[in-house]
mmCIF file of C-alpha atoms and ligand atoms in Angstrom:
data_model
loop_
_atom_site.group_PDB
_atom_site.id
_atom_site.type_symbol
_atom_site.label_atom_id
_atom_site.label_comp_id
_atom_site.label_asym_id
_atom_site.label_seq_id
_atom_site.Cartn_x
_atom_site.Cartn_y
_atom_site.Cartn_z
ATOM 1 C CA UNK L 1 46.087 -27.238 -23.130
ATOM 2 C CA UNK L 2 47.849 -25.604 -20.321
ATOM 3 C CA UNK L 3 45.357 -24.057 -17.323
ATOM 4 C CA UNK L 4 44.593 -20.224 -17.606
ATOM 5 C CA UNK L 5 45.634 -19.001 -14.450
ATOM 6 C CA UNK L 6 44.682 -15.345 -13.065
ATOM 7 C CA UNK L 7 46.525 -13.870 -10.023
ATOM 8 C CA UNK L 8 44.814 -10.115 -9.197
ATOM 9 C CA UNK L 9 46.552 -8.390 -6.372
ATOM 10 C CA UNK L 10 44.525 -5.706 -4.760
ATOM 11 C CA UNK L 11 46.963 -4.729 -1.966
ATOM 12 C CA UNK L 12 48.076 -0.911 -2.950
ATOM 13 C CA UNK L 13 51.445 -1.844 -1.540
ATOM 14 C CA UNK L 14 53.643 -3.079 -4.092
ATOM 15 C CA UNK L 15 55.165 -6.378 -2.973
ATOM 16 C CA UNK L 16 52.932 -5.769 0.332
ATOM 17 C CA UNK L 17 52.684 -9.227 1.701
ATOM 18 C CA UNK L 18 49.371 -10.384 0.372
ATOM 19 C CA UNK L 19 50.997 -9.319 -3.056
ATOM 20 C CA UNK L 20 54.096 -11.398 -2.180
ATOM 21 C CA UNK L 21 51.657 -14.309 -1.195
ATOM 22 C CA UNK L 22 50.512 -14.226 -4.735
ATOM 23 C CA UNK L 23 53.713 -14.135 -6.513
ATOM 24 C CA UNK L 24 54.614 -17.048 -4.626
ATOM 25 C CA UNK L 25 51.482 -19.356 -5.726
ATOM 26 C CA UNK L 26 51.674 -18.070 -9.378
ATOM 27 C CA UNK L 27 55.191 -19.248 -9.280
ATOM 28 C CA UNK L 28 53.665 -22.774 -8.078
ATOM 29 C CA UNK L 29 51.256 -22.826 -10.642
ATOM 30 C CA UNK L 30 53.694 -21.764 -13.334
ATOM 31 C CA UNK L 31 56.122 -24.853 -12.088
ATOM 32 C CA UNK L 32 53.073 -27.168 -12.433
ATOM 33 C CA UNK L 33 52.236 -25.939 -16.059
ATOM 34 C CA UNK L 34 50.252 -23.621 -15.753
ATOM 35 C CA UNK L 35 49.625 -20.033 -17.963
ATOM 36 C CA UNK L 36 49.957 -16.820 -15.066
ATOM 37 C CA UNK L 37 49.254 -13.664 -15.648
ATOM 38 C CA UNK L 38 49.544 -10.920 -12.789
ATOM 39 C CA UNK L 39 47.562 -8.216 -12.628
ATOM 40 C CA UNK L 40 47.719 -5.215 -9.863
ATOM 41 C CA UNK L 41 44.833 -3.219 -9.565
ATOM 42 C CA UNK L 42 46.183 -0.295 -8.474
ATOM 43 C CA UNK L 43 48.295 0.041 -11.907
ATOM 44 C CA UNK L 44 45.340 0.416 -13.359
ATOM 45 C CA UNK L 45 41.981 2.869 -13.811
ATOM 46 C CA UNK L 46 38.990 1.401 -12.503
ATOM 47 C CA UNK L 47 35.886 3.472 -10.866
ATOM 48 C CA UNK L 48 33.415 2.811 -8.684
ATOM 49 C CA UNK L 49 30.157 0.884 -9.255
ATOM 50 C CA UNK L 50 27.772 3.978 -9.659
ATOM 51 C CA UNK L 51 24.584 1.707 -9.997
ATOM 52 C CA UNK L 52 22.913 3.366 -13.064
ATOM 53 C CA UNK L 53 21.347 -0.385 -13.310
ATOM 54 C CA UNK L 54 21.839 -0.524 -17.212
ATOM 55 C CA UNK L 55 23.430 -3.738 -16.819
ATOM 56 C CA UNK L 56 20.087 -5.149 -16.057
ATOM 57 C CA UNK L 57 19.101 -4.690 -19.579
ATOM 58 C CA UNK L 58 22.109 -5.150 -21.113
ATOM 59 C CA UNK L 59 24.235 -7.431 -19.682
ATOM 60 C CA UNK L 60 27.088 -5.002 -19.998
ATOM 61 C CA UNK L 61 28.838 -2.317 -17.750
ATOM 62 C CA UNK L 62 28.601 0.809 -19.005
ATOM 63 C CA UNK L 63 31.887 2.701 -18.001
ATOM 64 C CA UNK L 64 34.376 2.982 -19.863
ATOM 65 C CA UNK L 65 37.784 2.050 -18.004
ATOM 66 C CA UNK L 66 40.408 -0.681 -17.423
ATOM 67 C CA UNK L 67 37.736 -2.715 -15.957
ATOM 68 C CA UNK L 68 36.645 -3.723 -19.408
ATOM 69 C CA UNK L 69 39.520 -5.603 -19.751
ATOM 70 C CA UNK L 70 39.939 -6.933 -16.350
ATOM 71 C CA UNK L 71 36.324 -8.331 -17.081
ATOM 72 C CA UNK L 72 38.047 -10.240 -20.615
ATOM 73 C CA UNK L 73 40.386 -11.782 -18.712
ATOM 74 C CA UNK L 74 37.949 -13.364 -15.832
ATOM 75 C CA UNK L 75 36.090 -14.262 -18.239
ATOM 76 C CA UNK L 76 38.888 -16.185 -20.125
ATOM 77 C CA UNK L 77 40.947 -18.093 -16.596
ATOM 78 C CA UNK L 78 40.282 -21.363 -15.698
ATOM 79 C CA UNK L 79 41.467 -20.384 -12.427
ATOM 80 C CA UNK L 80 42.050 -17.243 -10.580
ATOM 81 C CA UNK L 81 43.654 -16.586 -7.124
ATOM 82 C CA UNK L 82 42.582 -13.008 -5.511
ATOM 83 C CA UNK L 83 44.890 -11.634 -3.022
ATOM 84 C CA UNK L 84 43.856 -8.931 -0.951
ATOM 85 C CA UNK L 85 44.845 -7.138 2.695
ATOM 86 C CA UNK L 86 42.192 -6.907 5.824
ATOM 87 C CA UNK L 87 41.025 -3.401 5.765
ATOM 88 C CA UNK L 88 38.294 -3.079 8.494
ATOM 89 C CA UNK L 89 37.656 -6.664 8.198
ATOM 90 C CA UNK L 90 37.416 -7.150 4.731
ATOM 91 C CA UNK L 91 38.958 -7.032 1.330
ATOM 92 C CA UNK L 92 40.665 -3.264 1.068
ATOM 93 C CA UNK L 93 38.625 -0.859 -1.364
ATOM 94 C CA UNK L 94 40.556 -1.643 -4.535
ATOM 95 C CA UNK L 95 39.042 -5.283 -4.108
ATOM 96 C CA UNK L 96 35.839 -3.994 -3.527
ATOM 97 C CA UNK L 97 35.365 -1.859 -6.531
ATOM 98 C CA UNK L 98 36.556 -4.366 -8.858
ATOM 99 C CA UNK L 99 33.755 -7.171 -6.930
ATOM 100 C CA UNK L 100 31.237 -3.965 -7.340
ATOM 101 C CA UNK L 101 31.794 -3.077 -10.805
ATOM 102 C CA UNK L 102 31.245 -6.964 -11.494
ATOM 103 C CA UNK L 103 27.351 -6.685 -10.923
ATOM 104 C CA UNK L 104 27.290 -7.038 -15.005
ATOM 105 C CA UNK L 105 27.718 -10.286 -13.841
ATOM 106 C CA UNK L 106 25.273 -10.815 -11.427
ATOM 107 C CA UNK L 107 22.152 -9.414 -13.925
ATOM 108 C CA UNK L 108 23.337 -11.371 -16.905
ATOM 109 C CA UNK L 109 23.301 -14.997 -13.952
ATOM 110 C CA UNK L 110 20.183 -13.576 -12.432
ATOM 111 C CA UNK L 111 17.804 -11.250 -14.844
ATOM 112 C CA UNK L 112 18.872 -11.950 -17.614
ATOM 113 C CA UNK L 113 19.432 -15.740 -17.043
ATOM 114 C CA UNK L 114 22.316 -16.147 -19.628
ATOM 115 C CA UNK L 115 26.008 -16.675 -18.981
ATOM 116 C CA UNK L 116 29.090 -15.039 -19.871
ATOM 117 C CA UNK L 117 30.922 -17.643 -19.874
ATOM 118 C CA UNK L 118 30.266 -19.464 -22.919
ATOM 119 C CA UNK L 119 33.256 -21.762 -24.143
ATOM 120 C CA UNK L 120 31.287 -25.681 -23.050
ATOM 121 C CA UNK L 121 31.118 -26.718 -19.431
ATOM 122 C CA UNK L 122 34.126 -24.932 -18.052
ATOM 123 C CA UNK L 123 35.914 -26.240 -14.511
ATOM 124 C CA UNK L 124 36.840 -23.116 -13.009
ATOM 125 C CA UNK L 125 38.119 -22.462 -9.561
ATOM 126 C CA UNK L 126 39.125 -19.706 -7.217
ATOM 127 C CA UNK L 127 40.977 -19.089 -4.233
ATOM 128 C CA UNK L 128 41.879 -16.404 -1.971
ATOM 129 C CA UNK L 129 44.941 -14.589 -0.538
ATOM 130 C CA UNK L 130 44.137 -12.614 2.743
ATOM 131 C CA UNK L 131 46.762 -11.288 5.095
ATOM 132 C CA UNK L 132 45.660 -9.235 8.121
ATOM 133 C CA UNK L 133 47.766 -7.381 10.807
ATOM 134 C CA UNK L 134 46.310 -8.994 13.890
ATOM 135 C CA UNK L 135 44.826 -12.006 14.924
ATOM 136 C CA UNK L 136 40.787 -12.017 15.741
ATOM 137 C CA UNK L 137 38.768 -14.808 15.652
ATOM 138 C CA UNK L 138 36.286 -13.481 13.081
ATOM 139 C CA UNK L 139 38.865 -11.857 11.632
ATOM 140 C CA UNK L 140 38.226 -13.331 7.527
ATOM 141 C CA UNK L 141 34.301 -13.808 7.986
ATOM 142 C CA UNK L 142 33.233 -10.975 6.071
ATOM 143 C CA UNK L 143 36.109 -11.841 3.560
ATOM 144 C CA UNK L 144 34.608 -15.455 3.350
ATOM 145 C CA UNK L 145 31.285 -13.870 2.509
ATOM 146 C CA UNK L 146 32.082 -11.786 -0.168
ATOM 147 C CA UNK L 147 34.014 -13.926 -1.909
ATOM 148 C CA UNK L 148 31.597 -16.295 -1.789
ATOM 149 C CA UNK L 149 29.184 -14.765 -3.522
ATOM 150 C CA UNK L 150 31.858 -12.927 -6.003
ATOM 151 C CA UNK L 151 33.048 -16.459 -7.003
ATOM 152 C CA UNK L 152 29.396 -17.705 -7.450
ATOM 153 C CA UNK L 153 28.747 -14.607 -9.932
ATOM 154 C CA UNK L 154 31.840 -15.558 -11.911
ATOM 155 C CA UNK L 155 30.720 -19.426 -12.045
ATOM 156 C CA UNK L 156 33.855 -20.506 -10.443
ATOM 157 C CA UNK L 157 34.182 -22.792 -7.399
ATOM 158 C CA UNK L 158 35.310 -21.320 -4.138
ATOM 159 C CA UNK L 159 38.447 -24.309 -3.491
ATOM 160 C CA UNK L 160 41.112 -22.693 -0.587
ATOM 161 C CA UNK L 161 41.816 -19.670 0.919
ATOM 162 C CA UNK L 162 45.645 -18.960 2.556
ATOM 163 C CA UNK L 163 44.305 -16.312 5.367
ATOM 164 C CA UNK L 164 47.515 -15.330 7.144
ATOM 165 C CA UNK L 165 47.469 -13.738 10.579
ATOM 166 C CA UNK L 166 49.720 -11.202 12.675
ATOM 167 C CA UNK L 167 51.815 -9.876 9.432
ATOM 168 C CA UNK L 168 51.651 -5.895 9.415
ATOM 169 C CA UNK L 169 55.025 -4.895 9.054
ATOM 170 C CA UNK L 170 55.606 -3.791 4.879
ATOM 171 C CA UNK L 171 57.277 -7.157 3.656
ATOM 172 C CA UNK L 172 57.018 -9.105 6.965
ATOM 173 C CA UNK L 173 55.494 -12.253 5.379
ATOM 174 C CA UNK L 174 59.221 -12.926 3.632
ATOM 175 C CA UNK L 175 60.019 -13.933 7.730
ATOM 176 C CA UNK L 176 56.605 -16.399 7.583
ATOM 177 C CA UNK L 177 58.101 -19.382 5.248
ATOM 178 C CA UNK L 178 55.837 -21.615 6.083
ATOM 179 C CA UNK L 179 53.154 -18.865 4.683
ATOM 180 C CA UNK L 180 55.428 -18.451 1.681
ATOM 181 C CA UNK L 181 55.745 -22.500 1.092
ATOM 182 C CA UNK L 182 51.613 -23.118 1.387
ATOM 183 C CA UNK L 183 50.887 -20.134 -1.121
ATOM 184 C CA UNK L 184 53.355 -21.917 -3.441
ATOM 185 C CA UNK L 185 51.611 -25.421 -2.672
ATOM 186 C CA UNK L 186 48.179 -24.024 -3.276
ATOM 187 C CA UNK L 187 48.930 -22.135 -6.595
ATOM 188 C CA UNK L 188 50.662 -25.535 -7.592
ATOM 189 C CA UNK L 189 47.255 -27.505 -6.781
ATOM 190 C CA UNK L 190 45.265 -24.772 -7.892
ATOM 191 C CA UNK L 191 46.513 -26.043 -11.380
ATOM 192 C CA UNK L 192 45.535 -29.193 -11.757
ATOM 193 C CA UNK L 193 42.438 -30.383 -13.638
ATOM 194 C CA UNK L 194 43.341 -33.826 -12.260
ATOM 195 C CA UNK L 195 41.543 -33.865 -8.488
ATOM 196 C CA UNK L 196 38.299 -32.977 -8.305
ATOM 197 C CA UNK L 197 37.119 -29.447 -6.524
ATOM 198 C CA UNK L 198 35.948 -30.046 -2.912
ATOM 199 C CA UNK L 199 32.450 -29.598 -1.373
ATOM 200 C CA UNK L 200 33.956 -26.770 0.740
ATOM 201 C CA UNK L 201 36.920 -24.283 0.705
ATOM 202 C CA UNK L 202 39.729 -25.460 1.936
ATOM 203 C CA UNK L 203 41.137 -23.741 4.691
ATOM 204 C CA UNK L 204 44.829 -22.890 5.657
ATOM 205 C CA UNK L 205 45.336 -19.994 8.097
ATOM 206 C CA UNK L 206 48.417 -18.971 9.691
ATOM 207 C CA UNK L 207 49.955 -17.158 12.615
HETATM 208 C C1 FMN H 301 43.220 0.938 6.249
HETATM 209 C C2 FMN H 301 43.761 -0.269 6.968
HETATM 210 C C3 FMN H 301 42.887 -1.074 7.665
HETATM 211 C C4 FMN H 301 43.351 -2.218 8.300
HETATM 212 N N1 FMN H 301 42.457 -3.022 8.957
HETATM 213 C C5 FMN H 301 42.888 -4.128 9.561
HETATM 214 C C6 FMN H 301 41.969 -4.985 10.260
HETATM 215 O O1 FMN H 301 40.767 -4.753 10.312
HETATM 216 N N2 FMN H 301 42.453 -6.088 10.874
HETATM 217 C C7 FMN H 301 43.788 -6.393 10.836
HETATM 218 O O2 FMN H 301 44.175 -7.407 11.412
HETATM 219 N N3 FMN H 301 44.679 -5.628 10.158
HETATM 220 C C8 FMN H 301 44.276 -4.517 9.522
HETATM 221 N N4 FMN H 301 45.169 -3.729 8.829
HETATM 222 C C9 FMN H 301 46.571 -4.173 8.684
HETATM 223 C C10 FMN H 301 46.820 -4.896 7.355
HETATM 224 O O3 FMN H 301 45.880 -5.931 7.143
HETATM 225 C C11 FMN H 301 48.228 -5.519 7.345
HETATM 226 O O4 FMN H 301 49.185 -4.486 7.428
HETATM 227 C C12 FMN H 301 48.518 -6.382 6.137
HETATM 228 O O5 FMN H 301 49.795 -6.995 6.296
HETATM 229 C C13 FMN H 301 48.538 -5.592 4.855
HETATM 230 O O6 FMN H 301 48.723 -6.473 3.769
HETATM 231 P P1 FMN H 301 49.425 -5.992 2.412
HETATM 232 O O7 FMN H 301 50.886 -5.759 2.732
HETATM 233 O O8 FMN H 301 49.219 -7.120 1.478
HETATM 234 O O9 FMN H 301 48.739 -4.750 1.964
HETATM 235 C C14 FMN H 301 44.737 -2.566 8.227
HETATM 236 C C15 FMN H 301 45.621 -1.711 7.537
HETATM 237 C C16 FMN H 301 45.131 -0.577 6.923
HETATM 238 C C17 FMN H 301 46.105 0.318 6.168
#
């Protein structure tokens, strides 16, 4: 059975270069077998975690929007690659409100101790996309961070991120090839059930 593979975009430029990024490792992961779907979050509704808490006794998120259906569809990949720009030094806010509204998640793993993610023992793994403007050492901590903990509330394994450095200009990563080749390498890896994940994320971060 061909690999679910999930690519969500949360730049709000379209074909910004952490969107571009993406494309390019879908297409990877496509050429390897897998089954992509693309989604951009800002094509589509989603509001703001307004922690009402009813999650905690229901395991479900109460509003009603295109989040319902982003949810489905994490629930369903056996991989997903999230590709976001540095904003402040982290994910942008579209990211953030789709990690936020994801707390469903966290109270079904942690109160209410029962998964979402039924279908057996499922190998799932995630990477991330980050491109920022300029280069700073601590520049994809915070990014890091989050994701970490996003990825552990999803039950999937934290395997690469492609954090790309010095790229502001709108479409400026199409002059970084060696940015475009590793995104395609990754999302080819990334779609492999053959190797097993490893202990740590891998790291790949360009200038
Ligand atoms: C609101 C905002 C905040 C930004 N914050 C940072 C930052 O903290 N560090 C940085 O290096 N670049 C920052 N940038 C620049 C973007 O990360 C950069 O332009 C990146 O290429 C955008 O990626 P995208 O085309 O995928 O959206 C910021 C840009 C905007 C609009």
């Amino acid at each position: 059975m061909a690999i679910k593979m999930l690519g969500i975009s949360a730049s709000p430029r379209l074909k910004g270069n952490s969107d571009l990024l993406l494309r390019e490792a879908l297409s990877g992961a496509e050429s390897a077998g897998a089954q992509v779907e693309y989604i951009r979050l800002c094509d589509l509704n989603i509001s703001a975690c307004v922690e009402c808490n009813s999650c905690y006794e229901t395991g479900q998120c109460r509003i009603e929007d295109d989040y319902q259906m982003v949810l489905a569809k994490l629930l369903e990949a056996d991989r997903l690659i999230f590709a976001t720009p540095i904003f402040f030094m982290n994910v942008c806010a579209q990211a953030k409100i789709l990690i936020d509204r994801c707390q469903c998640l966290w109270a079904n793993k942690y109160v209410l101790k029962k998964s979402l993610i039924t279908s057996g023992a499922r190998d799932r793994r995630a990477m991330v996309i980050a491109v920022g403007g300029t280069k700073g050492k601590k520049m994809f901590d915070s990014v890091r961070l989050t994701m970490k903990y996003y990825f552990d509330v999803l039950d999937m394994q934290y395997v690469a991120n492609l954090f790309i450095n010095k790229v502001d200009d709108y479409g400026g990563i199409k002059k970084h090839p060696l940015a475009m080749k590793e995104a395609c390498r990754l999302g080819e890896e990334l779609a492999s059930f053959a190797k097993p994940p490893p202990k740590k994320p891998i790291d790949v971060e360009l200038t």
